[in-house]
PDB file of C-alpha atoms in Angstrom:
ATOM      1  CA  MET O   1      73.346 194.132  90.182  1.00 74.00           C
ATOM      2  CA  GLN O   2      74.055 197.119  88.519  1.00 76.00           C
ATOM      3  CA  PRO O   3      73.167 198.128  84.990  1.00 73.00           C
ATOM      4  CA  VAL O   4      75.588 198.452  82.700  1.00 70.00           C
ATOM      5  CA  GLU O   5      75.820 201.287  80.435  1.00 70.00           C
ATOM      6  CA  PRO O   6      76.579 200.894  77.094  1.00 72.00           C
ATOM      7  CA  GLU O   7      79.902 201.852  75.816  1.00 84.00           C
ATOM      8  CA  GLN O   8      80.217 204.963  74.040  1.00 86.00           C
ATOM      9  CA  PRO O   9      81.918 204.987  70.662  1.00 90.00           C
ATOM     10  CA  THR O  10      85.039 207.300  70.395  1.00 93.00           C
ATOM     11  CA  ILE O  11      84.067 209.855  67.633  1.00 96.00           C
ATOM     12  CA  THR O  12      86.095 212.735  65.818  1.00 95.00           C
ATOM     13  CA  ASP O  13      85.257 212.613  62.559  1.00 96.00           C
ATOM     14  CA  TRP O  14      81.801 214.171  61.304  1.00 97.00           C
ATOM     15  CA  LEU O  15      81.321 211.335  58.891  1.00 97.00           C
ATOM     16  CA  ASP O  16      80.807 208.881  61.606  1.00 97.00           C
ATOM     17  CA  LEU O  17      77.969 211.302  63.571  1.00 98.00           C
ATOM     18  CA  GLN O  18      74.532 209.952  63.785  1.00 97.00           C
ATOM     19  CA  VAL O  19      71.350 211.931  64.389  1.00 98.00           C
ATOM     20  CA  GLY O  20      70.424 211.978  67.503  1.00 98.00           C
ATOM     21  CA  ASP O  21      74.456 211.976  68.999  1.00 98.00           C
ATOM     22  CA  VAL O  22      74.861 214.702  71.528  1.00 98.00           C
ATOM     23  CA  VAL O  23      77.777 217.083  70.781  1.00 98.00           C
ATOM     24  CA  TRP O  24      79.865 219.838  72.452  1.00 98.00           C
ATOM     25  CA  TRP O  25      79.921 222.889  70.239  1.00 98.00           C
ATOM     26  CA  GLU O  26      81.743 226.194  70.636  1.00 98.00           C
ATOM     27  CA  GLY O  27      78.978 228.270  69.017  1.00 96.00           C
ATOM     28  CA  ASP O  28      79.184 231.450  67.394  1.00 93.00           C
ATOM     29  CA  ALA O  29      78.054 235.208  67.527  1.00 92.00           C
ATOM     30  CA  ARG O  30      74.512 234.273  68.095  1.00 94.00           C
ATOM     31  CA  ILE O  31      74.450 231.291  69.881  1.00 96.00           C
ATOM     32  CA  ASP O  32      76.253 230.071  73.140  1.00 97.00           C
ATOM     33  CA  SER O  33      78.674 226.911  73.285  1.00 98.00           C
ATOM     34  CA  GLY O  34      77.086 224.030  74.856  1.00 98.00           C
ATOM     35  CA  GLU O  35      75.937 220.532  74.137  1.00 98.00           C
ATOM     36  CA  TYR O  36      73.452 220.139  71.155  1.00 98.00           C
ATOM     37  CA  THR O  37      71.756 217.199  69.365  1.00 98.00           C
ATOM     38  CA  VAL O  38      72.833 216.248  65.716  1.00 98.00           C
ATOM     39  CA  GLU O  39      69.696 216.581  63.317  1.00 98.00           C
ATOM     40  CA  LEU O  40      71.329 216.193  60.290  1.00 98.00           C
ATOM     41  CA  VAL O  41      74.877 215.002  58.859  1.00 98.00           C
ATOM     42  CA  GLU O  42      75.293 215.607  55.180  1.00 98.00           C
ATOM     43  CA  GLU O  43      76.335 212.395  53.040  1.00 96.00           C
ATOM     44  CA  ALA O  44      80.205 211.158  53.046  1.00 94.00           C
ATOM     45  CA  ASP O  45      80.229 212.584  49.157  1.00 96.00           C
ATOM     46  CA  TYR O  46      79.399 215.998  50.403  1.00 96.00           C
ATOM     47  CA  THR O  47      82.193 218.630  49.502  1.00 94.00           C
ATOM     48  CA  GLY O  48      81.336 221.733  51.553  1.00 96.00           C
ATOM     49  CA  ASP O  49      82.189 222.834  55.240  1.00 96.00           C
ATOM     50  CA  CYS O  50      79.009 222.902  57.129  1.00 97.00           C
ATOM     51  CA  ALA O  51      78.044 219.305  57.547  1.00 97.00           C
ATOM     52  CA  ILE O  52      75.942 219.072  60.757  1.00 98.00           C
ATOM     53  CA  PHE O  53      73.245 220.812  61.567  1.00 98.00           C
ATOM     54  CA  LEU O  54      72.494 221.067  65.352  1.00 98.00           C
ATOM     55  CA  SER O  55      68.905 221.367  67.339  1.00 98.00           C
ATOM     56  CA  ALA O  56      70.713 225.065  68.127  1.00 97.00           C
ATOM     57  CA  LYS O  57      69.185 225.558  64.321  1.00 97.00           C
ATOM     58  CA  GLU O  58      72.814 226.317  62.868  1.00 97.00           C
ATOM     59  CA  TRP O  59      75.100 224.238  61.159  1.00 97.00           C
ATOM     60  CA  VAL O  60      78.406 223.619  61.830  1.00 97.00           C
ATOM     61  CA  ASP O  61      81.216 224.389  59.834  1.00 96.00           C
ATOM     62  CA  VAL O  62      83.647 221.157  60.288  1.00 95.00           C
ATOM     63  CA  SER O  63      87.001 222.749  58.931  1.00 95.00           C
ATOM     64  CA  GLU O  64      86.624 226.003  61.054  1.00 95.00           C
ATOM     65  CA  GLU O  65      84.348 225.885  64.088  1.00 97.00           C
ATOM     66  CA  LYS O  66      85.393 223.460  67.159  1.00 97.00           C
ATOM     67  CA  TRP O  67      83.261 220.293  68.279  1.00 98.00           C
ATOM     68  CA  CYS O  68      83.462 217.287  69.474  1.00 97.00           C
ATOM     69  CA  PHE O  69      81.410 214.017  70.423  1.00 98.00           C
ATOM     70  CA  ILE O  70      79.602 213.632  73.947  1.00 97.00           C
ATOM     71  CA  ARG O  71      77.308 210.802  73.515  1.00 96.00           C
ATOM     72  CA  ARG O  72      75.235 208.617  71.617  1.00 96.00           C
ATOM     73  CA  PRO O  73      71.951 208.003  73.599  1.00 89.00           C
TER      74      PRO O  73
END
């Protein structure tokens, strides 16, 4: 019998991300695009644009930069 993989959520809003989630991020002038682990997500009442902090030690500007959810370990 094959182990059953847990179903992955579909996440398109940064508010639904959790610490430990893996996202693809387009990168910037200093850091290549790729998969990174979410280290911090701002609170729901946050009004700025840089709402996700990644293992690349960079903030993602959710209003300008491309990112997408990959998996939740």
